[in-house]
CSV table of N, CA and C in Angstrom, one decimal:
chain,number,residue,atom,x,y,z
I,71,UNK,N,26.0,-5.4,-38.5
I,71,UNK,CA,24.7,-4.7,-38.2
I,71,UNK,C,24.9,-4.1,-36.7
I,72,UNK,N,24.6,-2.6,-36.6
I,72,UNK,CA,24.6,-2.1,-35.5
I,72,UNK,C,23.5,-1.8,-34.8
I,73,UNK,N,23.3,-1.5,-33.4
I,73,UNK,CA,22.0,-1.3,-32.8
I,73,UNK,C,21.2,-0.2,-33.5
I,74,UNK,N,21.8,0.8,-33.9
I,74,UNK,CA,20.9,1.9,-34.4
I,74,UNK,C,20.4,1.6,-36.0
I,75,UNK,N,20.8,0.4,-36.4
I,75,UNK,CA,20.4,0.0,-37.8
I,75,UNK,C,19.3,-1.0,-37.7
I,76,UNK,N,18.9,-1.6,-36.4
I,76,UNK,CA,17.7,-2.5,-36.3
I,76,UNK,C,16.5,-1.8,-36.6
I,77,UNK,N,15.6,-2.5,-37.1
I,77,UNK,CA,14.2,-2.2,-37.5
I,77,UNK,C,13.3,-3.3,-37.1
I,78,UNK,N,12.1,-3.0,-36.9
I,78,UNK,CA,11.0,-4.0,-36.7
I,78,UNK,C,10.9,-4.6,-38.1
I,79,UNK,N,10.4,-6.0,-38.2
I,79,UNK,CA,10.1,-6.5,-39.7
I,79,UNK,C,8.8,-5.7,-40.2
I,80,UNK,N,8.6,-5.9,-41.3
I,80,UNK,CA,7.5,-5.3,-41.9
I,80,UNK,C,6.1,-5.9,-41.4
I,81,UNK,N,5.2,-5.0,-41.0
I,81,UNK,CA,3.9,-5.6,-40.5
I,81,UNK,C,4.0,-6.1,-39.1
I,82,UNK,N,5.1,-5.8,-38.5
I,82,UNK,CA,5.2,-6.3,-37.0
I,82,UNK,C,4.6,-5.2,-36.2
I,83,UNK,N,4.5,-3.9,-36.5
I,83,UNK,CA,3.9,-2.9,-35.6
I,83,UNK,C,3.0,-2.1,-36.5
I,84,UNK,N,1.9,-1.6,-35.7
I,84,UNK,CA,0.9,-0.7,-36.4
I,84,UNK,C,0.9,0.5,-35.7
I,85,UNK,N,0.2,1.6,-36.5
I,85,UNK,CA,0.2,2.9,-35.9
I,85,UNK,C,-1.0,2.8,-35.0
I,86,UNK,N,-1.0,3.7,-33.9
I,86,UNK,CA,-1.9,3.8,-32.9
I,86,UNK,C,-3.2,4.4,-33.5
I,87,UNK,N,-4.4,3.8,-33.0
I,87,UNK,CA,-5.6,4.4,-33.4
I,87,UNK,C,-5.8,5.8,-32.8
I,88,UNK,N,-6.3,6.6,-33.7
I,88,UNK,CA,-6.5,8.0,-33.3
I,88,UNK,C,-8.0,8.2,-32.9
I,89,UNK,N,-8.3,8.3,-31.6
I,89,UNK,CA,-9.7,8.1,-31.1
I,89,UNK,C,-10.2,9.7,-31.0
I,90,UNK,N,-11.5,9.8,-31.1
I,90,UNK,CA,-12.2,11.0,-31.0
I,90,UNK,C,-11.8,12.0,-32.0
I,91,UNK,N,-11.7,11.6,-33.2
I,91,UNK,CA,-11.2,12.5,-34.3
I,91,UNK,C,-12.3,12.7,-35.4
I,92,UNK,N,-13.6,12.6,-35.0
I,92,UNK,CA,-14.9,12.6,-35.9
I,92,UNK,C,-15.4,11.3,-36.3
I,93,UNK,N,-16.7,11.6,-36.6
I,93,UNK,CA,-17.5,10.2,-36.8
I,93,UNK,C,-16.9,9.4,-38.2
I,94,UNK,N,-16.3,9.9,-39.1
I,94,UNK,CA,-15.9,9.3,-40.2
I,94,UNK,C,-14.8,8.3,-40.0
I,95,UNK,N,-14.2,8.4,-38.8
I,95,UNK,CA,-13.0,7.6,-38.5
I,95,UNK,C,-13.6,6.3,-38.0
I,96,UNK,N,-14.8,6.2,-37.4
I,96,UNK,CA,-15.3,5.1,-36.8
I,96,UNK,C,-15.1,4.9,-35.4
I,97,UNK,N,-14.1,5.9,-34.8
I,97,UNK,CA,-13.9,6.1,-33.4
I,97,UNK,C,-14.2,7.5,-33.0
I,98,UNK,N,-15.1,8.3,-33.4
I,98,UNK,CA,-15.5,9.4,-33.1
I,98,UNK,C,-16.4,9.5,-31.8
I,99,UNK,N,-17.0,10.7,-31.7
I,99,UNK,CA,-18.1,10.7,-30.6
I,99,UNK,C,-17.7,10.1,-29.3
I,100,UNK,N,-17.9,8.8,-29.1
I,100,UNK,CA,-17.6,8.2,-27.8
I,100,UNK,C,-16.1,7.7,-27.7
I,101,UNK,N,-15.4,7.6,-28.8
I,101,UNK,CA,-14.0,7.1,-28.8
I,101,UNK,C,-13.9,5.8,-28.4
I,102,UNK,N,-15.0,4.9,-28.6
I,102,UNK,CA,-14.8,3.5,-28.3
I,102,UNK,C,-15.0,3.0,-26.8
I,103,UNK,N,-15.6,4.1,-26.1
I,103,UNK,CA,-15.7,4.0,-24.5
I,103,UNK,C,-17.4,3.5,-24.3
I,104,UNK,N,-18.1,3.6,-25.4
I,104,UNK,CA,-19.6,3.3,-25.0
I,104,UNK,C,-20.3,4.6,-24.6
I,105,UNK,N,-21.6,4.5,-24.3
I,105,UNK,CA,-22.3,5.6,-24.3
I,105,UNK,C,-22.3,6.1,-22.7
I,106,UNK,N,-22.7,5.3,-21.8
I,106,UNK,CA,-22.7,5.7,-20.4
I,106,UNK,C,-22.0,4.9,-19.4
I,107,UNK,N,-21.9,5.4,-18.3
I,107,UNK,CA,-21.1,4.7,-17.1
I,107,UNK,C,-19.9,5.2,-16.7
I,108,UNK,N,-19.3,4.8,-15.6
I,108,UNK,CA,-18.1,5.4,-15.0
I,108,UNK,C,-16.9,5.4,-15.9
I,109,UNK,N,-16.7,4.1,-16.7
I,109,UNK,CA,-15.6,4.5,-17.5
I,109,UNK,C,-15.7,5.0,-18.8
I,110,UNK,N,-16.9,5.6,-19.2
I,110,UNK,CA,-17.1,6.5,-20.3
I,110,UNK,C,-16.6,7.9,-20.1
I,111,UNK,N,-16.7,8.3,-18.7
I,111,UNK,CA,-16.2,9.6,-18.4
I,111,UNK,C,-14.8,9.8,-18.2
I,112,UNK,N,-14.3,11.1,-18.4
I,112,UNK,CA,-13.0,11.4,-18.3
I,112,UNK,C,-12.5,11.2,-16.9
I,113,UNK,N,-11.5,10.7,-16.6
I,113,UNK,CA,-11.1,10.4,-15.1
I,113,UNK,C,-11.9,9.3,-14.4
I,114,UNK,N,-12.7,8.6,-15.3
I,114,UNK,CA,-13.5,7.5,-14.8
I,114,UNK,C,-12.8,6.2,-14.4
I,115,UNK,N,-13.3,5.4,-13.9
I,115,UNK,CA,-12.7,4.1,-13.6
I,115,UNK,C,-12.6,3.9,-12.0
I,116,UNK,N,-12.4,2.6,-11.7
I,116,UNK,CA,-12.2,2.4,-10.2
I,116,UNK,C,-10.7,2.4,-9.6
I,117,UNK,N,-10.5,2.6,-8.4
I,117,UNK,CA,-9.1,2.6,-7.9
I,117,UNK,C,-8.4,1.2,-8.0
I,118,UNK,N,-7.3,1.3,-7.9
I,118,UNK,CA,-6.6,-0.1,-7.9
I,118,UNK,C,-7.2,-0.9,-6.7
I,119,UNK,N,-7.3,-2.2,-7.0
I,119,UNK,CA,-7.7,-3.2,-6.0
I,119,UNK,C,-9.1,-3.1,-5.5
I,120,UNK,N,-9.8,-2.2,-6.3
I,120,UNK,CA,-11.4,-2.2,-5.9
I,120,UNK,C,-12.0,-3.3,-6.4
I,121,UNK,N,-13.0,-4.0,-5.7
I,121,UNK,CA,-13.6,-5.1,-6.0
I,121,UNK,C,-15.1,-4.9,-6.1
I,122,UNK,N,-15.6,-3.8,-6.6
I,122,UNK,CA,-17.1,-3.6,-6.6
I,122,UNK,C,-17.8,-3.6,-5.3
I,123,UNK,N,-17.1,-3.2,-4.2
I,123,UNK,CA,-17.7,-3.0,-2.9
I,123,UNK,C,-17.4,-4.3,-2.0
I,124,UNK,N,-17.1,-5.4,-2.7
I,124,UNK,CA,-16.7,-6.8,-1.9
I,124,UNK,C,-15.4,-6.1,-1.2
I,125,UNK,N,-15.2,-6.7,0.0
I,125,UNK,CA,-14.0,-6.6,0.8
I,125,UNK,C,-12.8,-7.0,0.0
I,126,UNK,N,-11.9,-6.0,-0.4
I,126,UNK,CA,-10.8,-6.3,-1.3
I,126,UNK,C,-9.8,-7.4,-0.6
I,127,UNK,N,-9.1,-8.0,-1.5
I,127,UNK,CA,-8.2,-9.1,-1.1
I,127,UNK,C,-7.2,-8.7,-0.1
I,128,UNK,N,-6.6,-7.4,-0.4
I,128,UNK,CA,-5.5,-7.1,0.4
I,128,UNK,C,-6.1,-6.9,2.0
I,129,UNK,N,-7.3,-6.5,2.0
I,129,UNK,CA,-7.9,-6.3,3.4
I,129,UNK,C,-8.3,-7.7,4.1
I,130,UNK,N,-8.7,-8.6,3.2
I,130,UNK,CA,-9.1,-10.1,3.6
I,130,UNK,C,-8.1,-10.8,4.1
I,131,UNK,N,-6.7,-10.7,3.6
I,131,UNK,CA,-5.7,-11.5,4.0
I,131,UNK,C,-5.1,-10.8,5.4
I,132,UNK,N,-4.6,-11.8,6.2
I,132,UNK,CA,-4.2,-11.4,7.6
I,132,UNK,C,-2.6,-10.8,7.4
I,133,UNK,N,-2.5,-9.8,8.3
I,133,UNK,CA,-1.2,-9.1,8.2
I,133,UNK,C,0.0,-10.0,8.9
I,134,UNK,N,1.0,-10.1,8.5
I,134,UNK,CA,2.1,-11.0,8.8
I,134,UNK,C,3.4,-10.2,9.1
I,135,UNK,N,4.1,-10.6,10.1
I,135,UNK,CA,5.4,-10.1,10.2
I,135,UNK,C,5.6,-8.8,10.9
I,136,UNK,N,6.8,-8.3,11.1
I,136,UNK,CA,7.1,-7.2,12.0
I,136,UNK,C,8.5,-6.7,11.5
I,137,UNK,N,8.7,-5.5,11.4
I,137,UNK,CA,9.9,-4.8,11.1
I,137,UNK,C,10.5,-4.0,12.2
I,138,UNK,N,11.6,-4.3,12.7
I,138,UNK,CA,12.2,-3.5,13.9
I,138,UNK,C,12.8,-2.3,13.3
I,139,UNK,N,12.1,-1.2,13.7
I,139,UNK,CA,12.8,0.1,13.2
I,139,UNK,C,14.1,0.4,13.9
I,140,UNK,N,14.4,-0.2,15.1
I,140,UNK,CA,15.6,0.1,15.7
I,140,UNK,C,16.8,-1.0,15.4
I,141,UNK,N,16.5,-1.9,14.5
I,141,UNK,CA,17.6,-3.0,14.3
I,141,UNK,C,18.7,-2.2,13.7
I,142,UNK,N,20.0,-2.8,14.2
I,142,UNK,CA,21.2,-2.3,13.5
I,142,UNK,C,21.6,-3.0,12.3
I,143,UNK,N,21.8,-2.4,11.2
I,143,UNK,CA,22.2,-3.0,9.9
I,143,UNK,C,23.8,-3.0,9.8
I,144,UNK,N,24.1,-4.1,9.3
I,144,UNK,CA,25.5,-4.4,9.0
I,144,UNK,C,26.0,-4.8,7.6
I,145,UNK,N,27.0,-4.3,7.2
I,145,UNK,CA,27.7,-4.9,5.9
I,145,UNK,C,28.3,-6.0,6.3
I,146,UNK,N,28.0,-7.1,5.7
I,146,UNK,CA,28.8,-8.4,6.2
I,146,UNK,C,29.6,-8.8,5.2
I,147,UNK,N,31.0,-9.3,5.6
I,147,UNK,CA,31.8,-9.9,4.7
I,147,UNK,C,32.3,-11.3,5.3
I,148,UNK,N,33.1,-12.0,4.7
I,148,UNK,CA,33.7,-13.2,5.1
I,148,UNK,C,35.3,-13.0,5.1
I,149,UNK,N,36.1,-13.9,5.9
I,149,UNK,CA,37.5,-13.7,6.0
I,149,UNK,C,38.0,-13.9,4.5
I,150,UNK,N,37.4,-14.9,3.7
I,150,UNK,CA,38.1,-15.0,2.3
I,150,UNK,C,38.1,-13.8,1.6
I,151,UNK,N,37.2,-13.0,1.7
I,151,UNK,CA,37.2,-11.5,1.1
I,151,UNK,C,38.3,-10.7,1.4
I,152,UNK,N,38.9,-10.9,2.5
I,152,UNK,CA,40.3,-10.1,2.9
I,152,UNK,C,41.4,-10.5,2.2
I,153,UNK,N,41.4,-11.7,1.5
I,153,UNK,CA,42.8,-12.1,1.0
I,153,UNK,C,43.1,-11.3,-0.1
I,154,UNK,N,42.4,-10.5,-0.6
I,154,UNK,CA,43.0,-9.8,-1.9
I,154,UNK,C,43.8,-8.6,-1.5
I,155,UNK,N,43.7,-8.2,-0.1
I,155,UNK,CA,44.5,-7.0,0.3
I,155,UNK,C,46.0,-7.4,0.5
I,156,UNK,N,46.9,-6.5,0.4
I,156,UNK,CA,48.4,-6.6,0.6
I,156,UNK,C,48.5,-6.9,2.1
I,157,UNK,N,49.8,-7.5,2.3
I,157,UNK,CA,50.2,-7.8,3.7
I,157,UNK,C,50.4,-6.7,4.5
I,158,UNK,N,50.0,-6.4,5.8
I,158,UNK,CA,50.2,-5.3,6.6
I,158,UNK,C,49.2,-4.2,6.4
I,159,UNK,N,48.1,-4.3,5.6
I,159,UNK,CA,47.2,-3.5,5.1
I,159,UNK,C,46.0,-3.3,6.3
I,160,UNK,N,45.6,-2.0,6.6
I,160,UNK,CA,44.7,-1.8,7.5
I,160,UNK,C,43.3,-1.7,6.8
I,161,UNK,N,42.4,-2.8,7.0
I,161,UNK,CA,41.2,-2.9,6.3
I,161,UNK,C,40.1,-2.2,7.3
I,162,UNK,N,39.2,-1.3,6.6
I,162,UNK,CA,38.1,-0.6,7.3
I,162,UNK,C,37.0,-0.8,6.3
I,163,UNK,N,35.9,-0.2,6.7
I,163,UNK,CA,34.7,-0.2,5.9
I,163,UNK,C,34.8,0.5,4.5
I,164,UNK,N,35.6,1.7,4.6
I,164,UNK,CA,35.9,2.5,3.6
I,164,UNK,C,36.9,1.8,2.5
I,165,UNK,N,37.8,1.1,3.1
I,165,UNK,CA,38.7,0.2,2.2
I,165,UNK,C,38.0,-0.7,1.5
I,166,UNK,N,37.2,-1.4,2.2
I,166,UNK,CA,36.2,-2.5,1.3
I,166,UNK,C,35.3,-1.8,0.2
I,167,UNK,N,34.9,-0.7,0.5
I,167,UNK,CA,34.1,0.1,-0.5
I,167,UNK,C,34.8,0.4,-1.7
I,168,UNK,N,36.0,1.1,-1.4
I,168,UNK,CA,37.1,1.4,-2.4
I,168,UNK,C,37.4,0.1,-3.4
I,169,UNK,N,37.6,-1.0,-2.7
I,169,UNK,CA,38.0,-2.2,-3.3
I,169,UNK,C,36.8,-2.8,-4.1
I,170,UNK,N,35.5,-2.4,-3.8
I,170,UNK,CA,34.4,-3.0,-4.6
I,170,UNK,C,34.0,-4.3,-3.9
I,171,UNK,N,34.4,-4.4,-2.7
I,171,UNK,CA,33.8,-5.8,-2.0
I,171,UNK,C,32.5,-5.4,-1.6
I,172,UNK,N,32.3,-4.2,-0.9
I,172,UNK,CA,30.9,-3.9,-0.5
I,172,UNK,C,30.3,-2.9,-1.5
I,173,UNK,N,29.1,-3.1,-2.0
I,173,UNK,CA,28.6,-2.2,-3.1
I,173,UNK,C,27.9,-1.1,-2.4
I,174,UNK,N,26.9,-1.2,-1.6
I,174,UNK,CA,26.1,-0.3,-0.8
I,174,UNK,C,26.5,-0.4,0.7
I,175,UNK,N,27.4,0.3,1.3
I,175,UNK,CA,27.8,0.1,2.8
I,175,UNK,C,26.7,0.5,3.8
I,176,UNK,N,26.5,-0.4,4.7
I,176,UNK,CA,25.7,0.1,5.9
I,176,UNK,C,26.5,0.8,6.8
I,177,UNK,N,25.9,1.2,8.1
I,177,UNK,CA,26.7,2.0,9.0
I,177,UNK,C,27.9,1.2,9.7
I,178,UNK,N,27.6,0.0,10.0
I,178,UNK,CA,28.6,-1.0,10.6
I,178,UNK,C,29.1,-2.1,9.7
I,179,UNK,N,30.3,-2.7,10.2
I,179,UNK,CA,30.8,-3.8,9.3
I,179,UNK,C,30.9,-5.0,10.4
I,180,UNK,N,30.6,-6.2,9.8
I,180,UNK,CA,30.6,-7.4,10.5
I,180,UNK,C,31.6,-8.4,9.7
I,181,UNK,N,32.6,-9.1,10.2
I,181,UNK,CA,33.3,-9.9,9.5
I,181,UNK,C,32.9,-11.3,10.2
I,182,UNK,N,32.5,-12.3,9.1
I,182,UNK,CA,32.4,-13.7,9.4
I,182,UNK,C,33.5,-14.7,9.0
I,183,UNK,N,33.6,-15.9,9.5
I,183,UNK,CA,34.6,-16.6,9.4
I,183,UNK,C,34.7,-17.7,8.4
I,184,UNK,N,34.0,-17.5,7.2
I,184,UNK,CA,34.0,-18.4,6.1
I,184,UNK,C,35.3,-18.2,5.3
I,185,UNK,N,36.0,-19.2,4.9
I,185,UNK,CA,37.1,-19.2,4.2
I,185,UNK,C,38.4,-19.3,4.9
I,186,UNK,N,39.5,-19.0,4.2
I,186,UNK,CA,40.9,-18.9,5.0
I,186,UNK,C,41.6,-17.5,4.7
I,187,UNK,N,42.6,-17.2,5.5
I,187,UNK,CA,43.3,-15.9,5.3
I,187,UNK,C,44.8,-16.3,5.7
I,188,UNK,N,45.6,-15.9,4.8
I,188,UNK,CA,47.1,-16.2,4.9
I,188,UNK,C,47.8,-14.9,5.1
I,189,UNK,N,47.2,-13.8,4.9
I,189,UNK,CA,48.1,-12.3,5.2
I,189,UNK,C,47.8,-11.8,6.5
I,190,UNK,N,48.8,-11.0,7.0
I,190,UNK,CA,48.9,-10.4,8.3
I,190,UNK,C,48.1,-9.0,7.9
I,191,UNK,N,46.8,-8.8,8.3
I,191,UNK,CA,46.0,-7.6,8.2
I,191,UNK,C,45.5,-7.1,9.6
I,192,UNK,N,45.2,-5.9,9.8
I,192,UNK,CA,44.6,-5.2,10.7
I,192,UNK,C,43.2,-4.9,10.2
I,193,UNK,N,42.3,-5.5,10.9
I,193,UNK,CA,40.9,-5.3,10.4
I,193,UNK,C,40.0,-4.7,11.4
I,194,UNK,N,39.3,-3.5,11.0
I,194,UNK,CA,38.6,-2.6,12.1
I,194,UNK,C,37.3,-2.9,11.6
I,195,UNK,N,36.6,-3.5,12.5
I,195,UNK,CA,34.9,-3.6,12.4
I,195,UNK,C,34.2,-3.4,13.7
I,196,UNK,N,32.8,-3.4,13.6
I,196,UNK,CA,32.0,-3.3,14.5
I,196,UNK,C,31.9,-4.7,15.3
I,197,UNK,N,31.9,-5.7,14.6
I,197,UNK,CA,31.8,-7.0,15.1
I,197,UNK,C,32.4,-8.2,14.3
I,198,UNK,N,32.8,-9.2,15.1
I,198,UNK,CA,33.6,-10.2,14.5
I,198,UNK,C,32.9,-11.4,15.0
I,199,UNK,N,32.8,-12.4,14.1
I,199,UNK,CA,32.4,-13.9,14.7
I,199,UNK,C,33.7,-14.4,15.5
I,200,UNK,N,33.4,-15.4,16.2
I,200,UNK,CA,34.4,-15.9,17.1
I,200,UNK,C,35.5,-16.7,16.0
I,201,UNK,N,35.0,-17.4,15.0
I,201,UNK,CA,35.9,-17.8,14.1
I,201,UNK,C,36.7,-17.0,13.2
I,202,UNK,N,36.0,-15.8,12.8
I,202,UNK,CA,36.8,-14.8,12.0
I,202,UNK,C,38.0,-14.1,12.8
I,203,UNK,N,37.8,-13.8,14.1
I,203,UNK,CA,38.7,-13.3,15.0
I,203,UNK,C,39.9,-14.2,15.2
I,204,UNK,N,39.6,-15.5,15.4
I,204,UNK,CA,40.7,-16.6,15.6
I,204,UNK,C,41.4,-16.6,14.1
I,205,UNK,N,40.8,-16.6,13.1
I,205,UNK,CA,41.5,-16.7,11.8
I,205,UNK,C,42.4,-15.6,11.5
I,206,UNK,N,41.8,-14.3,11.8
I,206,UNK,CA,42.7,-13.0,11.5
I,206,UNK,C,44.0,-13.2,12.5
I,207,UNK,N,43.8,-13.4,13.7
I,207,UNK,CA,44.9,-13.5,14.6
I,207,UNK,C,45.8,-14.7,14.5
I,208,UNK,N,45.2,-15.8,13.9
I,208,UNK,CA,46.1,-16.9,13.5
I,208,UNK,C,46.9,-16.6,12.3
I,209,UNK,N,46.7,-15.7,11.5
I,209,UNK,CA,47.5,-15.3,10.3
I,209,UNK,C,48.5,-14.3,10.8
I,210,UNK,N,48.3,-13.7,12.1
I,210,UNK,CA,49.3,-12.9,12.5
I,210,UNK,C,48.7,-11.4,12.5
I,211,UNK,N,47.5,-11.1,12.2
I,211,UNK,CA,46.9,-9.8,12.1
I,211,UNK,C,46.1,-9.5,13.5
I,212,UNK,N,45.5,-8.4,13.4
I,212,UNK,CA,44.6,-7.9,14.5
I,212,UNK,C,43.3,-7.7,14.0
I,213,UNK,N,42.3,-8.1,15.0
I,213,UNK,CA,40.9,-7.8,14.9
I,213,UNK,C,40.3,-6.7,15.9
I,214,UNK,N,40.3,-5.5,15.5
I,214,UNK,CA,40.0,-4.4,16.2
I,214,UNK,C,38.5,-4.0,16.3
I,215,UNK,N,37.8,-4.0,17.3
I,215,UNK,CA,36.5,-3.7,17.6
I,215,UNK,C,36.4,-2.1,17.6
I,216,UNK,N,35.6,-1.6,16.7
I,216,UNK,CA,35.4,-0.2,16.8
I,216,UNK,C,34.0,0.3,17.2
């Protein structure tokens, strides 16, 4: 069986009711909306979150938190992620994107010290943790801050 051969079982789906197509259908004239009121009119109804004039929930609850608009965003990787590169490679943010380690790159790269590194690499990043820099240089590589 293939995807295009799949069908819903008999009786599982019904045709949509055709409203407003004459009195004989049983859903003519008012089309199931009733006689009067806000919801019977076209474009009628209340906006999302409206509670009949009562102070809505989203206004009753206190505001929380703060977002710093000037915060610097970093793409973060660990030392263990660098193990897949060949010996003597120069690793930068572009290289990591091409290798698929970083999916959506931010403006800067930060390297953290989780894991082990056995290859001699030159890593170019905006920031290194103390442990990451030690592990990179301990393996014979360079940790260059750009």
